[in-house]
CSV table of C-alpha atoms and ligand atoms in Angstrom, one decimal:
chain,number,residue,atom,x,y,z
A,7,UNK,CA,8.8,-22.0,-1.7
A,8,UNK,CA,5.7,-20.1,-0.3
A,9,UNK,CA,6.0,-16.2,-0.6
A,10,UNK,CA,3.8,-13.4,0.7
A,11,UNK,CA,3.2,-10.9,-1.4
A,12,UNK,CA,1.9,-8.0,0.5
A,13,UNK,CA,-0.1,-5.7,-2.2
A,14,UNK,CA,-0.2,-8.4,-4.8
A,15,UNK,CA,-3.0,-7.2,-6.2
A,16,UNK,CA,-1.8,-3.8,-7.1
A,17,UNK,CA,0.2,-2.8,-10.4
A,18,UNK,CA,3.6,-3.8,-9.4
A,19,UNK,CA,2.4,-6.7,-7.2
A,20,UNK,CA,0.3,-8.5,-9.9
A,21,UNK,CA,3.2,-8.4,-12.1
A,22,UNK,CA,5.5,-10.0,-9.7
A,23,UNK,CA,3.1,-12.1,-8.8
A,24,UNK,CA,3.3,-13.7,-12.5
A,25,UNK,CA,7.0,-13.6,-12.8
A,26,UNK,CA,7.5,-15.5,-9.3
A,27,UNK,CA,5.2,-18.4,-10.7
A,28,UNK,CA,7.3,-18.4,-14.1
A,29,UNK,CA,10.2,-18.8,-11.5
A,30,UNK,CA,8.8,-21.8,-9.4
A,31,UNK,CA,8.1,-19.6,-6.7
A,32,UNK,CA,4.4,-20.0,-5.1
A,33,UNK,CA,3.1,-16.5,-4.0
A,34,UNK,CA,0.1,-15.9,-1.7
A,35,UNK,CA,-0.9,-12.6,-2.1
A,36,UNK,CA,-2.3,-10.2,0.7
A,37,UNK,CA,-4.1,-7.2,-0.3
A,38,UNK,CA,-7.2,-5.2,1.6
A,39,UNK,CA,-8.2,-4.0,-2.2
A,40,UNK,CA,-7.9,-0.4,-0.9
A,41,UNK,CA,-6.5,0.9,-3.9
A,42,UNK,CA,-6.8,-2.3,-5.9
A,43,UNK,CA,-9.3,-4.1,-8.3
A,44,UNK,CA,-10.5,-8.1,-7.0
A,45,UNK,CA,-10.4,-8.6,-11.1
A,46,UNK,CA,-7.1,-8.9,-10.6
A,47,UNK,CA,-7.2,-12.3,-9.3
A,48,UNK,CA,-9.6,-13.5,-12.0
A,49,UNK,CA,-6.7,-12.1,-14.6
A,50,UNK,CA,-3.9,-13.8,-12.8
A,51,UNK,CA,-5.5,-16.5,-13.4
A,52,UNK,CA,-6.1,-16.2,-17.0
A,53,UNK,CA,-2.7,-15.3,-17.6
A,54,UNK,CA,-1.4,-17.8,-15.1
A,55,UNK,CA,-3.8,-20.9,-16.3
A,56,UNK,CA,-4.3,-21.5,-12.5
A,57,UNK,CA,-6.1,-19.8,-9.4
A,58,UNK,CA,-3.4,-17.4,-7.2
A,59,UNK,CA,-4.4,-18.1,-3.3
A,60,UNK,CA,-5.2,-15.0,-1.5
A,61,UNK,CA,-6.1,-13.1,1.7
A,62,UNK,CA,-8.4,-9.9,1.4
A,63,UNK,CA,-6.9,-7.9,4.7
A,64,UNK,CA,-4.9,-5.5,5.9
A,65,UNK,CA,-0.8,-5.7,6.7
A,66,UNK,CA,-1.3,-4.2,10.3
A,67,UNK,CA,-3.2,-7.4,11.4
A,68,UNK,CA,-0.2,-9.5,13.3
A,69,UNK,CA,-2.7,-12.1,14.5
A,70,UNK,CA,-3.5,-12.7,11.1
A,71,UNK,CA,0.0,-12.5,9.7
A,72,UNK,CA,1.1,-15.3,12.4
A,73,UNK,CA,-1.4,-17.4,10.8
A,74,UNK,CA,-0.6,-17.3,7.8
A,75,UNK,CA,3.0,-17.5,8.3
A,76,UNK,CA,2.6,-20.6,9.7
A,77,UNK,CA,-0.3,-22.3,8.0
A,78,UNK,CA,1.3,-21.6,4.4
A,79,UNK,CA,4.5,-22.2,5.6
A,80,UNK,CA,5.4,-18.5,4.5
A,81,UNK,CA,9.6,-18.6,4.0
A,82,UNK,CA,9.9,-14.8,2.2
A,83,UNK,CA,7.9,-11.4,2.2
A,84,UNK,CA,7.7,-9.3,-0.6
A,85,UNK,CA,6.3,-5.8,0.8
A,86,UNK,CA,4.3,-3.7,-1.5
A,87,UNK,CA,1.1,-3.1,0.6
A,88,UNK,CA,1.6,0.8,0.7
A,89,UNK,CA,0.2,4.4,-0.1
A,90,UNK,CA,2.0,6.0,-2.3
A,91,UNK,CA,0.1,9.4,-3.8
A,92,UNK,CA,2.6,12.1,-2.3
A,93,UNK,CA,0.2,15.1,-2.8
A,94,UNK,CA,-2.3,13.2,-0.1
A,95,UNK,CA,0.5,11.9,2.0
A,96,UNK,CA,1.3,15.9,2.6
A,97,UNK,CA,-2.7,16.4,3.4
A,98,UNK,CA,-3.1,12.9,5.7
A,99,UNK,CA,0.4,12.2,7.1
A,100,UNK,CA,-1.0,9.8,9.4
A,101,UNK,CA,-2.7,8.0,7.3
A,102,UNK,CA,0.7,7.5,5.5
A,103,UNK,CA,2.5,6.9,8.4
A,104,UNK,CA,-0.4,4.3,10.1
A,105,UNK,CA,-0.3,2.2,6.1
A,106,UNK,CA,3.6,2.5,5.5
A,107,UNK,CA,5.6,2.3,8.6
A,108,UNK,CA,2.9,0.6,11.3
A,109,UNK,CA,2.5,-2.0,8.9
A,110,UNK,CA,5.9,-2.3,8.0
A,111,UNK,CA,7.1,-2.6,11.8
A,112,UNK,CA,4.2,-5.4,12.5
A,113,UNK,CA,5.5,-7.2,9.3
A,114,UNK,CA,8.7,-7.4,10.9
A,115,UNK,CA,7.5,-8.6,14.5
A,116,UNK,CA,5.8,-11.0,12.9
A,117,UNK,CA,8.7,-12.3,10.4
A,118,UNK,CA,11.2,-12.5,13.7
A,119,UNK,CA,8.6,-13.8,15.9
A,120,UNK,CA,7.6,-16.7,13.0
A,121,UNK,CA,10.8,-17.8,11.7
A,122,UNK,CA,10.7,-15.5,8.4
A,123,UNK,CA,13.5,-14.7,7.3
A,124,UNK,CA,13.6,-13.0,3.9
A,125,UNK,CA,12.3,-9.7,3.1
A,126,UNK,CA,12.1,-7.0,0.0
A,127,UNK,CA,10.9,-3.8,0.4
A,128,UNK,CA,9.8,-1.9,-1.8
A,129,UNK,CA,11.1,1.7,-1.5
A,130,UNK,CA,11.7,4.5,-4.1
A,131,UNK,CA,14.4,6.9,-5.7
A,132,UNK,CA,12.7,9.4,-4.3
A,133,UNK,CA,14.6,9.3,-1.6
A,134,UNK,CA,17.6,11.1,-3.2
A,135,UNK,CA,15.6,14.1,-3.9
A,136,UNK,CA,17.6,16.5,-6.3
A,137,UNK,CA,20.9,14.4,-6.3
A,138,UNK,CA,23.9,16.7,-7.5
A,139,UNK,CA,25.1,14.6,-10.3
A,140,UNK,CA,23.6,12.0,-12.3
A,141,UNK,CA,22.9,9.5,-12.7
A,142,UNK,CA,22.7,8.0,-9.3
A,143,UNK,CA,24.3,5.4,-7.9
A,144,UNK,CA,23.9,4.0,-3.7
A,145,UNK,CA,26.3,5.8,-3.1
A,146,UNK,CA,24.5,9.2,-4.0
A,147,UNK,CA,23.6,10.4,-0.3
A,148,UNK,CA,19.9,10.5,0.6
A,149,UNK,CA,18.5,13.9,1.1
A,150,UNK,CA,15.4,14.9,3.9
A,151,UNK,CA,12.4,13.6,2.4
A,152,UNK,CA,10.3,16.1,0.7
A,153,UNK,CA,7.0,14.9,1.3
A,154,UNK,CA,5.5,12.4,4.1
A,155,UNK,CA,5.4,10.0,1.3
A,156,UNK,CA,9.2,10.3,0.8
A,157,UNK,CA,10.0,10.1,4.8
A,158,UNK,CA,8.1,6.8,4.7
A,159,UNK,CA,10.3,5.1,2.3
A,160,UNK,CA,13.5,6.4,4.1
A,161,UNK,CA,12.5,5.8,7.5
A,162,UNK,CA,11.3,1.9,6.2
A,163,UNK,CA,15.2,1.9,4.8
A,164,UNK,CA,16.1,2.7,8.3
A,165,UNK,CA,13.2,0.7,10.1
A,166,UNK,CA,15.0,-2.3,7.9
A,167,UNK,CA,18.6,-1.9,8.2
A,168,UNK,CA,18.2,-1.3,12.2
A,169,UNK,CA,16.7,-4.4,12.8
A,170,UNK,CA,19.2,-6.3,10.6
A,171,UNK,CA,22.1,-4.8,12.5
A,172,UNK,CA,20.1,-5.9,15.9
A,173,UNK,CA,20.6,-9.1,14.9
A,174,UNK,CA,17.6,-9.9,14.6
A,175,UNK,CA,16.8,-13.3,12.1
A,176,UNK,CA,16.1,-10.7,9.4
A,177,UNK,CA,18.0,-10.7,5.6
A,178,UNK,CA,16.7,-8.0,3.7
A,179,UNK,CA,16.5,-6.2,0.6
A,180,UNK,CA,15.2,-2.5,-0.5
A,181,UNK,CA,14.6,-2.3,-3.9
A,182,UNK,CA,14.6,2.0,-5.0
A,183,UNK,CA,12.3,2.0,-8.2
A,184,UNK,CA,12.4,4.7,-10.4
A,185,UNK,CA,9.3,5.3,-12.7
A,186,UNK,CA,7.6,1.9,-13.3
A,187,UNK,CA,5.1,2.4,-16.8
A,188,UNK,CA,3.9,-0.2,-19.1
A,189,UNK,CA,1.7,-3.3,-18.3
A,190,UNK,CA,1.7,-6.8,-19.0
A,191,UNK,CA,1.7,-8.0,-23.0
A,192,UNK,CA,-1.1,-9.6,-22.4
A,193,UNK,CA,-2.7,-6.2,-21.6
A,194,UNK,CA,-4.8,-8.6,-18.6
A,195,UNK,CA,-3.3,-6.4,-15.9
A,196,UNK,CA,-2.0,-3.0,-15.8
A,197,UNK,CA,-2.0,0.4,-13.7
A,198,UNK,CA,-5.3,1.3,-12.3
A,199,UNK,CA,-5.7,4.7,-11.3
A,200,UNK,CA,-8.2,5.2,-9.5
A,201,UNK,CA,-9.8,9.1,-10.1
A,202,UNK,CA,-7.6,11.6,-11.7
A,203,UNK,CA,-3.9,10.4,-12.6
A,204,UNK,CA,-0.8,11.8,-10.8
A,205,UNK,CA,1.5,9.9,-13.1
A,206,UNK,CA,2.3,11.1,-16.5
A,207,UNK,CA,1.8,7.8,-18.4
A,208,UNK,CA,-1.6,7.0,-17.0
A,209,UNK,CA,-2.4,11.0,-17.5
A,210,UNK,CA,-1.2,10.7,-21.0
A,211,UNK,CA,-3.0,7.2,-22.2
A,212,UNK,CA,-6.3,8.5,-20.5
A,213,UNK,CA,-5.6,11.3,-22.8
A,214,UNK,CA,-4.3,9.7,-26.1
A,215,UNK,CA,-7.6,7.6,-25.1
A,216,UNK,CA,-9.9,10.5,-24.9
A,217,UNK,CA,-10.6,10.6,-21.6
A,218,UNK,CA,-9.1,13.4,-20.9
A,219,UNK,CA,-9.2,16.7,-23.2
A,220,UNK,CA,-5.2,17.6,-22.7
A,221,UNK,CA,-2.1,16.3,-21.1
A,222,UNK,CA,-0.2,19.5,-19.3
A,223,UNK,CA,4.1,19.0,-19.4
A,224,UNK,CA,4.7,20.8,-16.1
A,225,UNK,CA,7.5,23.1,-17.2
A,226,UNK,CA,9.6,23.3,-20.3
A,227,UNK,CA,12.2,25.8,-19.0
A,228,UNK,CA,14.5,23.3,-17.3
A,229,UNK,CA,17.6,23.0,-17.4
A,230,UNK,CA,17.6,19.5,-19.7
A,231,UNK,CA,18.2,19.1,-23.7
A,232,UNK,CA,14.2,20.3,-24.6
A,233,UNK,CA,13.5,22.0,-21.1
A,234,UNK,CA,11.5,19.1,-19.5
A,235,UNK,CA,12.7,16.9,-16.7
A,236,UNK,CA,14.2,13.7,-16.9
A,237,UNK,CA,13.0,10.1,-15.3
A,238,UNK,CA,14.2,7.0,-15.6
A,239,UNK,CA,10.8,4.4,-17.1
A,240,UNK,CA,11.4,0.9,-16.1
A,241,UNK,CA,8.8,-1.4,-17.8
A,242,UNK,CA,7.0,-3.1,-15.1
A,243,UNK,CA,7.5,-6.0,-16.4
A,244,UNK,CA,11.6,-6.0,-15.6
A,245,UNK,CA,10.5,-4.2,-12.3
A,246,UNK,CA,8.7,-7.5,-11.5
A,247,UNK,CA,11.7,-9.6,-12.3
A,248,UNK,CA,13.8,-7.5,-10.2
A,249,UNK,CA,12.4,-9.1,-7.1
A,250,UNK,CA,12.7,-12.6,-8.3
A,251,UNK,CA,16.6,-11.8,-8.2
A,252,UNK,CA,16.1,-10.2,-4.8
A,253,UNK,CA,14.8,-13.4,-3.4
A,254,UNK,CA,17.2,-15.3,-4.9
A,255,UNK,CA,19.8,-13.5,-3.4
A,256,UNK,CA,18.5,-13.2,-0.3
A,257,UNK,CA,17.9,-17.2,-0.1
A,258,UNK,CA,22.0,-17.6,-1.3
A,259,UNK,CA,22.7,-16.0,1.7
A,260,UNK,CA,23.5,-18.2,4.8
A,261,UNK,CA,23.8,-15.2,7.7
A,262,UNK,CA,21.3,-13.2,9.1
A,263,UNK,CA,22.9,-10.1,8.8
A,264,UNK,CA,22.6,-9.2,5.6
A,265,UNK,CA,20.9,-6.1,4.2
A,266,UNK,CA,21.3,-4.3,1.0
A,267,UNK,CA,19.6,-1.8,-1.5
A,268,UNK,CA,19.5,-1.5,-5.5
A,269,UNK,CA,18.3,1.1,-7.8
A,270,UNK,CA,16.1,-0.4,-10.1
A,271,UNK,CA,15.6,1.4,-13.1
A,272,UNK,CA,16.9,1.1,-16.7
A,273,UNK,CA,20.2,3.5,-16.3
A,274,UNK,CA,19.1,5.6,-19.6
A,275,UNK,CA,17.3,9.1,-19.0
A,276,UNK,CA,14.3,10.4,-20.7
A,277,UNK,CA,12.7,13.7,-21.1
A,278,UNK,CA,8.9,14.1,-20.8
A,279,UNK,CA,9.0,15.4,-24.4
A,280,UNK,CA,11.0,12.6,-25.5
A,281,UNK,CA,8.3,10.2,-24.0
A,282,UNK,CA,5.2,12.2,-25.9
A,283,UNK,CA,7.4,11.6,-29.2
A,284,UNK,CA,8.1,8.1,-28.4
A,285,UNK,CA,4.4,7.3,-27.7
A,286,UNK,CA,3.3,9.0,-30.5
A,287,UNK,CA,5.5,7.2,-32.7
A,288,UNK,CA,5.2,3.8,-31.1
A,289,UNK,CA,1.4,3.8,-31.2
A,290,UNK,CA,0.8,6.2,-34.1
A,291,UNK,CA,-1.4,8.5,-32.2
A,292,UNK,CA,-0.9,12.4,-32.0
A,293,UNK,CA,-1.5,13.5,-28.2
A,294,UNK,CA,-2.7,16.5,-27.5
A,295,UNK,CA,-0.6,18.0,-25.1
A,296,UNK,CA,0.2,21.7,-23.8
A,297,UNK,CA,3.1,23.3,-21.7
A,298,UNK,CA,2.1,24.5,-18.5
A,299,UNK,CA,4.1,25.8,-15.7
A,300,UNK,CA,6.7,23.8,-13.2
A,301,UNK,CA,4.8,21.4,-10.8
A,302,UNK,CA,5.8,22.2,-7.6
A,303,UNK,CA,8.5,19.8,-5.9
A,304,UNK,CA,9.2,17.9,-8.8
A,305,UNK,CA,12.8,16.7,-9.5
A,306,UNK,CA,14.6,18.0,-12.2
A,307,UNK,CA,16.4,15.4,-13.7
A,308,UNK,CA,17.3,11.5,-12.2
A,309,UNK,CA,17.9,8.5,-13.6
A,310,UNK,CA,19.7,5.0,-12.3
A,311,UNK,CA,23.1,4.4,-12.3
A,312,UNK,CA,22.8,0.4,-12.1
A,313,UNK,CA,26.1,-0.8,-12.3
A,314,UNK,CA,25.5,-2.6,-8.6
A,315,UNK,CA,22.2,-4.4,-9.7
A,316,UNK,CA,24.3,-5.5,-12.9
A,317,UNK,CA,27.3,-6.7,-10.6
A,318,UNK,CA,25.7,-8.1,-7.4
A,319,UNK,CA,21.3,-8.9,-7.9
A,320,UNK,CA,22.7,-10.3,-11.6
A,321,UNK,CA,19.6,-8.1,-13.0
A,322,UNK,CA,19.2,-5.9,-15.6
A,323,UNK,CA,16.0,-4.2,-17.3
A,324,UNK,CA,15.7,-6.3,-21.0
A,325,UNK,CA,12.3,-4.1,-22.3
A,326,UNK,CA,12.9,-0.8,-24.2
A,327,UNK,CA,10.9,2.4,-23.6
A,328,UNK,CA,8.9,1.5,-27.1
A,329,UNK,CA,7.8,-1.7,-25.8
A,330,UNK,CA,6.8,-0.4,-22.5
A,331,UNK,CA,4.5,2.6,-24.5
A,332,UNK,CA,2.6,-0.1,-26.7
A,333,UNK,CA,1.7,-1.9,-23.8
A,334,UNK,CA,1.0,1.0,-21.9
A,335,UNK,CA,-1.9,1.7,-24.9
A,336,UNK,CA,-2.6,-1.7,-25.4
A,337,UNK,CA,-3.6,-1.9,-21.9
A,338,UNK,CA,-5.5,1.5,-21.5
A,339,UNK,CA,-7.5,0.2,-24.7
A,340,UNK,CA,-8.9,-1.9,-22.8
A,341,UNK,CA,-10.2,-0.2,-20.0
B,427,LIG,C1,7.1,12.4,-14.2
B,427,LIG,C2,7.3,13.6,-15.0
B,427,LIG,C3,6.2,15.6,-14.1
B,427,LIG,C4,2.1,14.3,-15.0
B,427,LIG,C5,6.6,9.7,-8.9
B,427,LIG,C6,6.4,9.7,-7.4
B,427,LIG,C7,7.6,9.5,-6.7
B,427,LIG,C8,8.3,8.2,-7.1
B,427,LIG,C9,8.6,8.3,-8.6
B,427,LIG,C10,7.4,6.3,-6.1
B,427,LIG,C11,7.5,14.9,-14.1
B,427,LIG,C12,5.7,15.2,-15.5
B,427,LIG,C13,3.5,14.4,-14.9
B,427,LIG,C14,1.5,15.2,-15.9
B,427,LIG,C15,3.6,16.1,-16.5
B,427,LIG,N1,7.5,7.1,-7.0
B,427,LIG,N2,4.2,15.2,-15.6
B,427,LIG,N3,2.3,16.1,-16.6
B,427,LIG,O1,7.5,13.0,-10.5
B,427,LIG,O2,8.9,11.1,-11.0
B,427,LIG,O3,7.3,10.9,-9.2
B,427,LIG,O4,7.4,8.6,-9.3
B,427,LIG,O5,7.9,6.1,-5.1
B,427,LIG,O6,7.4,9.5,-5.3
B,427,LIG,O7,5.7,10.9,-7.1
B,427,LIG,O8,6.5,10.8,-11.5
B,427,LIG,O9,4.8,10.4,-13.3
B,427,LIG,O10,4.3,12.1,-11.5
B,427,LIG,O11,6.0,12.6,-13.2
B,427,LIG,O12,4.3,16.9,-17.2
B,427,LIG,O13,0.2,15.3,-16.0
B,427,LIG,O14,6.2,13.9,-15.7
B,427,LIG,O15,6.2,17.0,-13.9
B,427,LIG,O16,8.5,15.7,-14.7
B,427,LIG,P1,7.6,11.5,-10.6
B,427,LIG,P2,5.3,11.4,-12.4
């Protein structure tokens, strides 16, 4: 079965892009290499043993997306193509709204318009902001968006659901990450920053690496067991898998109507602190890292309740945080 991959070249995309091909799944992957390497392709096809077709373009082109929808025979979308620093979606909304929700709304004329019916979308846990209690489950309520970025990933929930409920031949999945880190074990693909890292693991690895002279912890006067917030890290690789599941649920199902969301992370909670320790120990490298004061907007504390993935996309994340550290560094090595 033929799958677009929208942003197949990027960190989460080229991992899915490997699991769906382990699946019997045949991806085609789209990507305008904004914020992407072309290598990619060349080490999707080392890992792969075999060449991973793909367009170089943009996901706002419908004449193009007709095409290919109906010269590859396209029967499934998986959505990544996106911007996703939040500190520039708050300096270029437009920019954010044009790549996240103009493209999204063409992807979806063109699915209805072509016959396509199944469709993941990648959204985010951001969008329950400082939930009350944790962890969170689907249930927690969603809470305004706190930065452009944010707003896109609601609004493409809504975007999704509405035209589901319009009848429309749409089924349709949102998947909410929480904080994807690690790379593949054969350290051939990874996350590729480009300039400075907003991300701590990246930040921290270009550190441990030397690259950069000290990793900051932004606050350690929370509220939380050593005073730093609390994520949820999902090793990409189990991120990756997550959407195989997605399709296969979507294709069980024989209505249109359908559309669902799952919180994809691992359901255990970390501290920043607890991460430094753990990559330290894992890798046997001393980090040289230094408090500094609250970043401003961050979360305090989330992490995944996942009993609904568990019961209903029959997923769970297998990889521990210790495995997704050593390939984190195994990865940055390279580089
Ligand atoms: C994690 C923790 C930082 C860098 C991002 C996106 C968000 C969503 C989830 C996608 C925080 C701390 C970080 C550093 C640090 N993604 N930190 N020093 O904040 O969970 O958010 O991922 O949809 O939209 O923004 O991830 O990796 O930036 O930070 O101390 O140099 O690490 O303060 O507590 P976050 P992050």
């Amino acid at each position: 079965m033929n799958i677009l991959v929208t942003g197949g070249a990027g960190f989460i995309g080229s991992h899915t892009v490997v699991e769906l091909i382990g699946a019997g799944f045949e991806p085609i992957i789209l990507d305008d290499f904004s914020n992407s390497d072309k290598s990619v392709l060349q080490r999707l096809e080392t890992i792969l043993g075999r060449p991973v077709k793909h367009y170089a373009a943009d996901c706002n082109d419908a004449a193009l997306l007709t095409r290919i929808f109906k010269e590859e025979a396209i029967q499934g979308v998986i959505h990544f193509a996106a911007s996703k620093a939040v500190g520039e979606s708050v300096e270029k909304p437009l920019l954010y709204y044009r790549n996240n929700i103009s493209s999204l709304v063409t992807l979806l004329e063109a699915m209805t318009a072509n016959g396509v019916s199944n469709f993941v979308f990648s959204s985010s846990c951001t969008v329950y902001g400082q939930p009350e209690q944790i962890p969170v489950t689907e249930d927690t309520p969603v809470q305004p968006a706190a930065s452009p970025y944010g707003n896109t990933k609601q609004v493409g929930e809504e975007i999704i659901r509405d035209t589901v409920a319009s009848g429309a031949p749409l089924k349709a999945l949102a998947l909410r990450y929480f904080n994807p880190i690690g790379a593949h074990h054969t350290a051939l693909i990874g996350e590729l920053p480009r300039g400075v890292p907003a991300n701590l693991v990246p930040y921290l690895t270009q550190t441990a690496a030397g690259l950069r002279e000290k990793l900051m912890v932004f606050g350690n006067d929370y509220d939380t067991v050593d005073g730093t917030c609390i994520r949820d890290f999902i090793h990409v690789v189990d991120l990756a898998k997550a959407h195989v599941k997605a399709l296969e649920l979507l294709i069980k199902q024989d209505t249109h109507n359908y559309y669902d969301y799952f919180n994809i992370g691992t359901g255990r909670g970390t501290t920043v602190l607890e991460l430094i320790h753990t990559f330290e120990r894992v890798n046997q490298v001393k980090l040289n890292y230094a408090f500094a004061p609250r970043r401003a907007g961050d979360i305090v504390a989330i992490y995944a309740d996942v009993s609904k993935s568990v019961e209903k996309l029959n997923w769970k994340a297998e990889k521990t945080l210790d495995e997704a550290l050593a390939d984190a560094w195994r990865w940055q090595q390279t580089l």
